[in-house]
Short mmCIF file of C-alpha atoms and ligand atoms in Angstrom, two decimals:
data_model
loop_
_atom_site.label_atom_id
_atom_site.label_comp_id
_atom_site.label_asym_id
_atom_site.label_seq_id
_atom_site.Cartn_x
_atom_site.Cartn_y
_atom_site.Cartn_z
CA MET A 27 20.78 43.08 10.20
CA ASN A 28 18.28 45.42 11.82
CA ALA A 29 15.52 44.23 14.15
CA GLU A 30 12.79 44.75 11.52
CA SER A 31 14.41 42.42 8.95
CA TYR A 32 15.32 39.90 11.67
CA TYR A 33 11.69 39.48 12.72
CA ALA A 34 10.22 39.66 9.20
CA SER A 35 9.02 36.29 7.90
CA VAL A 36 9.02 34.74 4.48
CA PHE A 37 6.38 32.37 3.15
CA ALA A 38 8.38 29.27 2.11
CA PRO A 39 6.31 26.21 1.11
CA VAL A 40 7.75 23.46 -1.10
CA ALA A 41 4.74 24.17 -3.30
CA VAL A 42 1.16 25.43 -3.24
CA ARG A 43 -1.51 23.45 -5.08
CA GLU A 44 -4.97 24.54 -6.15
CA LEU A 45 -7.82 22.34 -4.91
CA GLY A 46 -10.72 24.21 -6.58
CA ASP A 47 -13.40 26.54 -5.15
CA ASP A 48 -10.75 29.11 -4.22
CA ARG A 49 -8.96 26.72 -1.87
CA PHE A 50 -5.24 25.94 -1.92
CA VAL A 51 -2.92 23.70 0.07
CA ALA A 52 0.58 24.83 0.99
CA VAL A 53 3.05 22.13 2.11
CA SER A 54 6.21 22.94 4.05
CA ARG A 55 9.63 21.25 3.98
CA THR A 56 8.69 19.35 7.11
CA GLY A 57 5.57 17.88 5.45
CA ASP A 58 3.16 20.09 7.42
CA HIS A 59 0.38 21.78 5.51
CA GLN A 60 -2.02 24.71 5.66
CA LEU A 61 -5.23 25.19 3.70
CA LEU A 62 -5.64 28.74 2.39
CA SER A 63 -7.85 30.94 0.23
CA SER A 64 -6.23 32.78 -2.68
CA ALA A 65 -6.41 36.06 -0.72
CA GLN A 66 -4.62 34.46 2.24
CA TRP A 67 -1.99 32.94 -0.05
CA GLN A 68 -1.33 36.31 -1.72
CA ALA A 69 -1.08 38.02 1.66
CA ALA A 70 1.33 35.34 2.95
CA GLU A 71 3.57 35.88 -0.07
CA GLY A 72 3.37 39.67 0.09
CA ASP A 73 3.19 40.95 3.64
CA ALA A 74 2.52 38.09 6.05
CA SER A 75 2.16 40.53 8.94
CA SER A 76 -1.16 41.62 7.40
CA LEU A 77 -2.65 38.17 8.09
CA PRO A 78 -4.68 37.59 11.28
CA LEU A 79 -2.40 36.62 14.15
CA PRO A 80 -3.86 33.06 14.60
CA LEU A 81 -3.17 32.30 10.92
CA GLN A 82 0.35 33.73 11.20
CA ALA A 83 0.92 31.51 14.26
CA SER A 84 -0.46 28.49 12.42
CA LEU A 85 1.77 29.11 9.40
CA LYS A 86 4.80 29.53 11.67
CA SER A 87 4.07 26.36 13.65
CA ARG A 88 3.89 24.45 10.33
CA PHE A 89 7.22 25.89 9.11
CA LEU A 90 5.51 27.78 6.29
CA LEU A 91 6.42 31.22 7.62
CA LEU A 92 10.11 31.32 8.42
CA ALA A 93 12.36 33.98 9.85
CA LYS A 94 14.35 35.52 7.00
CA ALA A 95 17.45 33.91 8.45
CA PRO A 96 16.32 30.40 9.54
CA SER A 97 18.46 29.00 12.33
CA PRO A 98 20.63 25.86 11.90
CA GLY A 99 18.36 24.21 14.50
CA MET A 100 15.34 24.82 12.27
CA ARG A 101 17.12 23.27 9.28
CA ARG A 102 18.13 20.23 11.37
CA LEU A 103 14.55 19.79 12.55
CA ALA A 104 13.26 19.87 8.96
CA ARG A 105 15.85 17.25 7.93
CA SER A 106 15.01 14.92 10.81
CA LEU A 107 11.26 15.17 10.13
CA GLN A 108 11.88 14.34 6.46
CA ALA A 109 14.05 11.37 7.51
CA ALA A 110 11.30 10.03 9.80
CA LYS A 111 9.00 9.91 6.78
CA ARG A 112 11.51 7.65 4.97
CA GLU A 113 12.52 5.54 7.97
CA THR A 114 10.81 2.30 6.91
CA VAL A 115 12.76 2.10 3.64
CA LEU A 116 16.09 2.61 5.34
CA ALA A 117 15.63 -0.18 7.92
CA GLY A 118 16.24 -3.00 5.40
CA PRO A 119 13.75 -5.43 3.80
CA SER A 120 11.02 -6.18 6.31
CA LEU A 121 8.37 -7.76 4.05
CA HIS A 122 9.46 -11.06 2.51
CA ILE A 123 6.93 -12.62 0.14
CA LEU A 124 7.28 -16.34 -0.54
CA VAL A 125 5.40 -17.42 -3.67
CA THR A 126 5.23 -21.13 -3.02
CA THR A 127 2.86 -22.25 -5.79
CA LEU A 128 0.81 -20.83 -8.65
CA GLN A 129 -1.78 -23.58 -8.27
CA CYS A 130 -5.25 -22.18 -7.79
CA GLY A 131 -8.83 -23.42 -8.05
CA HIS A 132 -10.15 -20.07 -9.35
CA SER A 133 -10.01 -18.52 -12.79
CA CYS A 134 -10.36 -14.80 -12.09
CA GLY A 135 -10.36 -12.70 -15.27
CA TYR A 136 -8.06 -10.13 -13.71
CA CYS A 137 -5.60 -12.65 -12.26
CA GLN A 138 -2.09 -11.34 -12.60
CA VAL A 139 -0.20 -14.55 -12.02
CA SER A 140 -2.16 -17.72 -12.02
CA ARG A 141 -4.56 -20.17 -13.49
CA SER A 142 -5.35 -23.67 -12.31
CA ARG A 143 -2.05 -25.41 -12.90
CA GLU A 144 -0.80 -28.81 -11.93
CA GLY A 145 2.61 -30.40 -12.22
CA ALA A 146 6.17 -29.15 -12.38
CA GLY A 147 7.18 -25.56 -13.04
CA PHE A 148 4.50 -23.86 -10.95
CA THR A 149 5.65 -24.80 -7.45
CA ILE A 150 8.83 -23.77 -5.66
CA GLU A 151 11.63 -26.33 -5.19
CA GLU A 152 12.20 -27.22 -1.54
CA ARG A 153 15.87 -26.22 -1.73
CA ASP A 154 14.84 -22.75 -3.02
CA LEU A 155 12.25 -22.43 -0.28
CA ASP A 156 14.84 -23.28 2.40
CA ALA A 157 17.35 -20.85 0.91
CA ALA A 158 14.73 -18.08 0.83
CA CYS A 159 13.92 -18.69 4.51
CA ASP A 160 17.61 -18.28 5.35
CA THR A 161 18.02 -15.11 3.24
CA VAL A 162 15.22 -13.45 5.21
CA PHE A 163 17.59 -13.27 8.20
CA GLU A 164 20.25 -11.40 6.23
CA SER A 165 17.98 -8.35 6.45
CA THR A 166 18.89 -5.90 9.23
CA SER A 167 15.23 -5.19 9.94
CA PRO A 168 14.23 -6.01 13.55
CA THR A 169 10.72 -6.85 12.33
CA LEU A 170 10.26 -9.47 9.64
CA THR A 171 6.90 -10.10 7.98
CA ILE A 172 6.83 -13.32 5.96
CA GLU A 173 3.85 -13.46 3.61
CA PHE A 174 2.89 -16.54 1.58
CA GLN A 175 1.30 -15.84 -1.77
CA GLY A 176 0.28 -17.77 -4.85
CA GLY A 177 -1.81 -18.96 -6.58
CA ASP A 178 -3.28 -20.28 -3.41
CA PRO A 179 -0.55 -21.29 -0.94
CA LEU A 180 -2.95 -23.48 1.03
CA LEU A 181 -3.12 -25.86 -1.94
CA ARG A 182 0.42 -26.78 -0.81
CA PRO A 183 0.18 -26.47 2.99
CA ASP A 184 3.25 -28.69 3.38
CA LEU A 185 5.40 -25.89 1.93
CA VAL A 186 3.86 -23.25 4.19
CA GLU A 187 4.43 -25.46 7.24
CA ARG A 188 8.02 -26.24 6.21
CA ALA A 189 8.89 -22.54 5.83
CA VAL A 190 7.10 -21.37 8.98
CA ARG A 191 8.87 -24.03 11.07
CA ARG A 192 12.27 -23.29 9.56
CA ILE A 193 11.99 -19.53 10.10
CA HIS A 194 10.54 -19.94 13.57
CA ASP A 195 13.35 -22.31 14.63
CA ARG A 196 16.08 -20.11 13.22
CA ASN A 197 14.59 -17.10 15.02
CA ARG A 198 15.33 -18.68 18.41
CA GLY A 199 18.88 -17.47 17.96
CA GLU A 200 17.96 -14.26 16.12
CA GLY A 201 15.28 -12.72 18.31
CA ARG A 202 13.50 -10.84 15.53
CA HIS A 203 9.87 -9.86 15.78
CA LEU A 204 8.19 -12.26 13.33
CA ARG A 205 4.81 -11.88 11.65
CA PHE A 206 3.48 -14.57 9.31
CA VAL A 207 0.65 -13.95 6.83
CA VAL A 208 -0.91 -16.43 4.40
CA ALA A 209 -2.86 -14.91 1.48
CA SER A 210 -5.44 -17.51 0.48
CA THR A 211 -8.97 -18.07 -0.76
CA LEU A 212 -9.39 -20.16 2.46
CA HIS A 213 -11.22 -22.86 0.48
CA GLN A 214 -8.75 -25.49 1.72
CA LEU A 215 -8.75 -24.39 5.35
CA ASP A 216 -9.63 -27.18 7.79
CA ALA A 217 -9.35 -27.74 11.54
CA GLY A 218 -5.86 -29.30 11.36
CA LEU A 219 -4.48 -26.39 9.33
CA CYS A 220 -6.13 -23.91 11.70
CA ASP A 221 -4.39 -25.54 14.65
CA PHE A 222 -1.01 -25.26 12.95
CA LEU A 223 -1.62 -21.59 12.04
CA CYS A 224 -2.78 -20.89 15.59
CA ASP A 225 0.32 -22.52 17.12
CA TYR A 226 2.62 -20.26 15.09
CA GLY A 227 0.50 -17.05 15.28
CA VAL A 228 -0.10 -16.94 11.52
CA PHE A 229 -2.52 -14.31 10.17
CA LEU A 230 -4.72 -14.89 7.13
CA SER A 231 -5.41 -12.48 4.30
CA THR A 232 -8.21 -13.37 1.92
CA SER A 233 -10.17 -11.73 -0.86
CA ILE A 234 -13.75 -10.52 -0.70
CA ASP A 235 -14.76 -8.53 -3.77
CA GLY A 236 -18.22 -7.66 -2.48
CA PRO A 237 -21.59 -9.40 -2.03
CA SER A 238 -21.84 -13.01 -3.26
CA TRP A 239 -23.20 -12.10 -6.72
CA LEU A 240 -20.26 -9.75 -7.36
CA HIS A 241 -17.59 -11.92 -5.72
CA ASP A 242 -18.65 -15.04 -7.64
CA ARG A 243 -18.78 -13.09 -10.91
CA ASN A 244 -15.25 -11.72 -10.37
CA ARG A 245 -13.84 -14.98 -8.99
CA PRO A 246 -15.28 -17.94 -10.86
CA THR A 247 -14.81 -21.52 -9.67
CA PRO A 248 -16.17 -24.70 -11.27
CA GLY A 249 -18.75 -25.01 -8.45
CA ARG A 250 -19.70 -21.27 -8.62
CA ASP A 251 -19.37 -21.23 -4.86
CA SER A 252 -16.31 -19.08 -4.28
CA TYR A 253 -18.01 -16.60 -1.93
CA ARG A 254 -19.70 -19.29 0.18
CA ARG A 255 -16.46 -21.23 0.67
CA THR A 256 -14.35 -18.16 1.46
CA VAL A 257 -16.87 -16.93 4.04
CA ALA A 258 -16.96 -20.43 5.55
CA GLY A 259 -13.15 -20.25 5.80
CA ILE A 260 -13.32 -16.85 7.51
CA ARG A 261 -15.80 -18.22 10.08
CA LEU A 262 -13.73 -21.33 10.75
CA ALA A 263 -10.54 -19.30 11.20
CA ARG A 264 -12.24 -16.91 13.61
CA GLU A 265 -13.62 -19.75 15.68
CA ARG A 266 -10.54 -21.93 15.71
CA ILE A 267 -7.62 -19.44 15.57
CA HIS A 268 -8.62 -15.96 16.76
CA PRO A 269 -11.54 -13.55 16.07
CA ASP A 270 -9.13 -11.02 14.52
CA CYS A 271 -6.90 -13.40 12.56
CA VAL A 272 -8.39 -12.68 9.10
CA SER A 273 -8.29 -9.56 6.96
CA ALA A 274 -9.60 -9.20 3.42
CA LEU A 275 -8.75 -7.33 0.25
CA MET A 276 -10.90 -6.49 -2.75
CA THR A 277 -10.18 -5.85 -6.38
CA THR A 278 -12.20 -3.27 -8.30
CA THR A 279 -13.44 -4.53 -11.66
CA PRO A 280 -15.79 -2.73 -14.08
CA HIS A 281 -18.62 -4.75 -12.47
CA SER A 282 -17.70 -3.22 -9.08
CA LEU A 283 -17.80 0.41 -10.18
CA SER A 284 -21.54 0.95 -9.71
CA HIS A 285 -21.64 -0.76 -6.32
CA PRO A 286 -19.23 0.83 -3.82
CA GLU A 287 -21.89 1.01 -1.10
CA ALA A 288 -22.78 -2.68 -1.46
CA ILE A 289 -19.08 -3.62 -1.24
CA VAL A 290 -18.50 -1.56 1.90
CA ASP A 291 -21.72 -2.87 3.46
CA GLU A 292 -20.55 -6.42 2.80
CA TYR A 293 -17.34 -5.76 4.73
CA ALA A 294 -19.30 -4.22 7.61
CA GLU A 295 -21.70 -7.17 7.72
CA LEU A 296 -18.83 -9.67 7.72
CA GLY A 297 -17.24 -7.80 10.64
CA LEU A 298 -14.18 -6.86 8.57
CA HIS A 299 -12.94 -3.55 9.96
CA ASP A 300 -10.55 -2.65 7.11
CA VAL A 301 -11.67 -2.28 3.51
CA PHE A 302 -9.09 -1.36 0.85
CA LEU A 303 -10.84 0.20 -2.17
CA ARG A 304 -7.97 -0.38 -4.56
CA PRO A 305 -7.86 -0.11 -8.35
CA LEU A 306 -7.14 -2.98 -10.66
CA SER A 307 -3.45 -3.22 -11.40
CA SER A 308 -2.53 -3.10 -15.06
CA TYR A 309 0.04 -5.86 -14.81
CA GLY A 310 0.00 -9.37 -16.14
CA PHE A 311 -3.20 -10.97 -17.34
CA ALA A 312 -5.17 -7.90 -16.31
CA LYS A 313 -3.07 -5.84 -18.73
CA ARG A 314 -3.71 -8.28 -21.58
CA ASN A 315 -7.43 -7.98 -20.88
CA GLN A 316 -7.31 -4.22 -20.54
CA ALA A 317 -10.14 -3.61 -23.06
CA ARG A 318 -12.48 -5.86 -21.08
CA LEU A 319 -11.28 -5.09 -17.55
CA GLY A 320 -9.91 -1.54 -17.76
CA TYR A 321 -11.59 1.69 -16.63
CA SER A 322 -10.65 5.34 -16.47
CA LEU A 323 -9.16 7.21 -13.52
CA GLU A 324 -12.33 9.30 -13.39
CA ARG A 325 -14.54 6.22 -13.00
CA PHE A 326 -12.27 4.78 -10.31
CA GLU A 327 -12.25 8.05 -8.42
CA ALA A 328 -16.05 8.36 -8.49
CA PHE A 329 -16.28 4.78 -7.18
CA TYR A 330 -13.64 5.45 -4.54
CA GLN A 331 -15.20 8.65 -3.18
CA ARG A 332 -18.63 7.01 -2.87
CA GLY A 333 -17.09 4.03 -1.10
CA LEU A 334 -15.14 6.27 1.28
CA ASP A 335 -18.33 8.21 2.06
CA ARG A 336 -19.99 4.91 2.96
CA VAL A 337 -17.14 3.88 5.29
CA ILE A 338 -17.40 7.25 7.05
CA GLU A 339 -21.16 6.75 7.34
CA TRP A 340 -20.67 3.37 9.07
CA ASN A 341 -18.31 5.04 11.55
CA ARG A 342 -20.86 7.78 12.27
CA ARG A 343 -23.38 5.00 12.99
CA GLY A 344 -20.97 3.57 15.57
CA VAL A 345 -19.44 0.74 13.52
CA PRO A 346 -15.64 1.21 13.46
CA MET A 347 -14.22 0.70 9.97
CA ARG A 348 -11.18 2.02 8.14
CA GLU A 349 -10.69 2.57 4.43
CA VAL A 350 -7.07 1.49 4.00
CA TYR A 351 -6.16 3.71 1.01
CA ALA A 352 -7.43 6.77 2.91
CA GLY A 353 -5.43 5.57 5.93
CA ILE A 354 -2.26 5.46 3.81
CA LEU A 355 -2.83 8.99 2.45
CA LEU A 356 -3.71 10.34 5.90
CA ASN A 357 -0.65 8.69 7.43
CA LYS A 358 1.45 10.59 4.89
CA ILE A 359 -0.36 13.87 5.53
CA LEU A 360 -0.94 13.78 9.30
CA SER A 361 1.78 11.61 10.83
CA PRO A 362 5.54 12.23 10.96
CA PHE A 363 6.11 8.44 10.95
CA ASP A 364 5.56 6.53 7.76
CA SER A 365 3.50 3.34 7.77
CA GLY A 366 5.66 1.92 4.96
CA PHE A 367 3.31 1.65 1.98
CA VAL A 368 5.82 0.61 -0.66
CA ASP A 369 4.27 2.30 -3.71
CA LEU A 370 4.67 5.81 -2.27
CA GLN A 371 8.25 5.55 -0.98
CA SER A 372 11.28 7.50 -2.17
CA PRO A 373 13.61 5.70 -2.56
CA CYS A 374 11.15 3.04 -3.62
CA GLY A 375 10.12 0.31 -1.21
CA ALA A 376 10.25 -2.28 -4.00
CA GLY A 377 13.46 -4.22 -3.43
CA SER A 378 14.49 -2.19 -0.38
CA SER A 379 11.67 -2.89 2.07
CA VAL A 380 10.00 -5.73 0.11
CA LEU A 381 11.48 -8.79 -1.59
CA VAL A 382 9.60 -11.53 -3.44
CA TYR A 383 11.04 -15.07 -3.57
CA ASN A 384 9.21 -16.59 -6.49
CA HIS A 385 8.31 -20.19 -7.32
CA ASP A 386 10.55 -19.91 -10.43
CA GLY A 387 13.72 -19.69 -8.28
CA TYR A 388 14.28 -15.94 -8.74
CA VAL A 389 14.02 -12.93 -6.44
CA TYR A 390 11.99 -9.89 -7.52
CA PRO A 391 11.68 -6.41 -6.01
CA SER A 392 7.90 -6.53 -5.77
CA ASP A 393 4.80 -8.54 -6.40
CA GLU A 394 4.19 -6.55 -9.59
CA ALA A 395 7.68 -7.39 -10.88
CA ARG A 396 7.06 -11.13 -10.56
CA MET A 397 3.70 -10.63 -12.27
CA LEU A 398 5.52 -9.00 -15.18
CA ALA A 399 7.78 -12.06 -15.36
CA ALA A 400 4.69 -14.32 -15.38
CA THR A 401 3.61 -12.60 -18.58
CA GLY A 402 6.97 -12.94 -20.32
CA ASP A 403 9.04 -9.97 -19.14
CA PRO A 404 11.64 -11.17 -16.61
CA SER A 405 13.74 -7.98 -16.81
CA LEU A 406 13.06 -7.01 -13.18
CA ARG A 407 14.75 -10.07 -11.66
CA LEU A 408 17.24 -9.13 -8.94
CA GLY A 409 18.97 -12.52 -8.97
CA ARG A 410 18.60 -16.19 -8.03
CA ILE A 411 17.20 -17.34 -4.69
CA GLY A 412 20.24 -18.25 -2.58
CA GLU A 413 22.39 -15.29 -3.66
CA ARG A 414 23.53 -13.03 -0.83
CA LEU A 415 21.03 -10.36 0.13
CA SER A 416 23.68 -7.67 -0.27
CA ASP A 417 24.24 -8.79 -3.87
CA LEU A 418 20.51 -8.73 -4.61
CA LEU A 419 20.15 -5.25 -3.12
CA SER A 420 23.07 -3.89 -5.14
CA SER A 421 22.05 -5.50 -8.45
CA GLY A 422 21.80 -3.36 -11.57
CA VAL A 423 18.01 -3.68 -11.63
CA GLN A 424 17.71 -2.51 -8.03
CA ARG A 425 20.05 0.42 -8.63
CA ALA A 426 17.96 1.48 -11.66
CA LEU A 427 14.71 1.27 -9.66
CA HIS A 428 16.25 3.18 -6.77
CA ALA A 429 17.50 6.00 -9.02
CA ALA A 430 14.18 6.28 -10.87
CA SER A 431 12.20 6.58 -7.64
CA LEU A 432 14.02 9.60 -6.19
CA THR A 433 11.71 12.61 -6.18
CA ALA A 434 14.78 14.86 -6.18
CA GLU A 435 15.70 13.54 -9.65
CA HIS A 436 12.38 14.33 -11.32
CA PRO A 437 11.42 17.94 -12.19
CA ASP A 438 7.74 16.89 -12.06
CA CYS A 439 8.12 15.83 -8.42
CA GLN A 440 10.27 18.82 -7.49
CA ARG A 441 7.41 21.08 -8.59
CA CYS A 442 4.79 18.93 -6.87
CA ALA A 443 3.18 19.89 -3.55
CA TYR A 444 2.98 16.19 -2.66
CA GLN A 445 6.68 15.34 -3.07
CA LEU A 446 7.09 14.52 0.65
CA PHE A 447 4.07 12.18 0.62
CA CYS A 448 4.47 10.42 -2.70
CA ALA A 449 7.04 9.12 -5.18
CA PRO A 450 7.21 7.79 -8.73
CA ASN A 451 6.53 4.08 -9.15
CA PRO A 452 9.38 2.75 -11.32
CA VAL A 453 7.96 -0.79 -11.50
CA GLU A 454 4.69 0.49 -12.94
CA ALA A 455 6.64 2.74 -15.32
CA TRP A 456 8.65 -0.29 -16.46
CA ALA A 457 5.49 -2.30 -17.02
CA ALA A 458 3.74 0.43 -18.97
CA HIS A 459 6.66 2.08 -20.81
CA GLY A 460 9.51 -0.46 -20.78
CA ARG A 461 11.78 1.75 -18.66
CA PRO A 462 11.70 2.92 -15.03
CA ASP A 463 12.58 6.59 -15.42
CA VAL A 464 9.78 8.09 -17.52
CA ALA A 465 8.46 11.53 -16.49
CA PRO A 466 6.20 10.76 -13.50
CA ALA A 467 3.45 13.14 -14.62
CA THR A 468 2.83 10.91 -17.67
CA THR A 469 2.09 7.85 -15.52
CA GLU A 470 -1.25 6.64 -14.20
CA HIS A 471 0.33 6.20 -10.75
CA CYS A 472 1.15 9.91 -10.52
CA GLN A 473 -2.17 11.11 -11.96
CA ARG A 474 -4.14 8.86 -9.60
CA HIS A 475 -2.25 10.01 -6.52
CA GLN A 476 -2.48 13.68 -7.39
CA ARG A 477 -6.25 13.27 -7.58
CA LEU A 478 -6.40 11.23 -4.37
CA PHE A 479 -4.26 13.67 -2.38
CA ASP A 480 -6.31 16.60 -3.77
CA SER A 481 -9.56 15.01 -2.68
CA MET A 482 -8.17 14.09 0.75
CA PHE A 483 -7.09 17.69 1.37
CA ARG A 484 -10.55 18.87 0.27
CA ARG A 485 -12.07 16.46 2.80
CA LEU A 486 -9.73 17.69 5.55
CA ASP A 487 -10.65 21.28 4.70
CA ALA A 488 -14.38 20.58 5.09
CA ALA A 489 -14.20 18.04 7.95
CA ASP A 490 -16.05 18.50 11.24
CA PRO A 491 -14.24 17.65 14.54
CA ASP A 492 -15.57 14.06 14.60
CA LEU A 493 -14.24 13.38 11.12
CA ILE A 494 -10.89 14.97 11.97
CA ASP A 495 -10.66 12.60 14.97
CA LEU A 496 -11.48 9.61 12.76
CA PHE A 497 -8.89 10.65 10.17
CA HIS A 498 -6.23 10.96 12.87
CA ARG A 499 -7.05 7.43 14.07
CA TRP A 500 -6.70 6.12 10.51
CA ALA A 501 -3.41 7.99 10.10
CA HIS A 502 -1.78 6.03 12.93
CA PRO A 503 -2.31 2.36 12.07
CA GLN A 504 -1.49 -0.14 14.76
CA HIS A 505 -0.16 -2.79 12.40
CA GLU A 506 1.64 -3.00 9.11
CA GLU A 507 -0.54 -2.81 6.00
CA ALA A 508 -1.15 -6.17 4.41
CA SER A 509 0.45 -6.17 1.00
CA ARG A 510 -1.56 -6.82 -2.09
CA CYS A 511 -2.26 -10.48 -2.53
CA GLY A 512 -2.20 -12.81 -5.46
CA ALA A 513 -4.85 -15.06 -3.95
S1 SF4 B 23 4.81 10.99 -8.64
FE1 SF4 B 23 3.46 12.68 -9.25
S2 SF4 B 23 2.11 13.04 -7.46
FE2 SF4 B 23 3.89 11.83 -6.78
S3 SF4 B 23 5.40 13.34 -6.04
FE3 SF4 B 23 5.89 12.91 -8.19
S4 SF4 B 23 4.77 14.49 -9.39
FE4 SF4 B 23 3.88 14.44 -7.31
S1 SF4 B 24 -6.57 -13.82 -8.47
FE1 SF4 B 24 -6.01 -15.23 -6.81
S2 SF4 B 24 -7.81 -16.58 -6.62
FE2 SF4 B 24 -7.99 -15.57 -8.62
S3 SF4 B 24 -7.04 -17.01 -10.10
FE3 SF4 B 24 -5.45 -15.55 -9.43
S4 SF4 B 24 -4.40 -16.54 -7.71
FE4 SF4 B 24 -6.36 -17.61 -8.03
#
């Protein structure tokens, strides 16, 4: 090899994707990226030495321009950076969702799992609850998040207290880092419950869909006072437990789509620093009511971009807020360490980093899988509560989900510039198409994330230094994302 060919570089992205307006993003095997014009892209592919030296240096530092004979060290570095992006999935299940009861005082039109239900069949048996608490410790994960979902778990506080005490006591000999979360409307919260939650360091996750008129429309109760009671619960929890003990999630309905600014403003006014502008899931009851509750990707994206603009505006005015979906995308794009958002993991986080112990006595790989079962399709059950964790994780269902979520197995993903940031969602594919391994490009999950990553790269391309700083802060979250809640 002569010196000229040794020093010559080749342009080697995993893919280049067009963003519009003569802008392109090139992503390297390490997950680094560079935004380029078409002329710069052509020059990089033809004779990279014709590019300005700072751009050549930038492309080299992002592993997009490689020496013709890349060293073994370079290949090892690329592999270790790719592994860091998948680390959370490989550590073992860390999020354990206990669905203690489907009882609920609301009748939300989009509810995926629940209606007001009394009596047997909608609440977990105590022996199943105890067995689920013990299975949690079979995970090898050093950090265990135990999240209570429903229905509304605080309609059966005795079950929450039983599980928290059991897990807490067992942990004396285990030494894991525990985090408890209760997803609730907070309508049942009182001083005694607050004191218990405070003693055990339990966080609360509630739902705020927007201003009172929107929240009460989306979340009807017999007294038409859902918003007032949830906000009263937030205030009580802040006073009695801790000012930062409550987070909130929202669901986007067709009624929400014209009001992203009002929704974001509501979060700012309630002092909620994280707002997650998330689309309505097409599982369960929401899927049955698709004609009434559904909306197109285009409408969601228009809503989302306006909402994100509003969150950025609040930050520019000095009010710190984070849009959680943007934080997830930015974490993928800007950080080598993955925050563990299960829907964008390969292999999938469902069943490997998340397990759901349902009131019906079965274990599911995700919240969405138990919602499918609630509407008559139990095919995503991993096994009974009480079976060994290793058996659940090696079940046929889990192996099928795992295989269908590998980007390396899908030609669509192998061609995709976002393959290191994203992955197919086999649970959604199962819900929509009856099988987990459909071509990703045909799924709403894939189409939505291609659009969202495109728009995030366009924002990064146009961002001023203040916005770049903000995006880097969002990309490095200090705590695990709250999972989607059923309450
Ligand atoms: S699911 Fe779609 S957006 Fe995600 S990596 Fe695969 S092809 Fe790309
Ligand atoms: S979405 Fe939550 S609050 Fe509404 S009915 Fe379902 S479980 Fe109850």
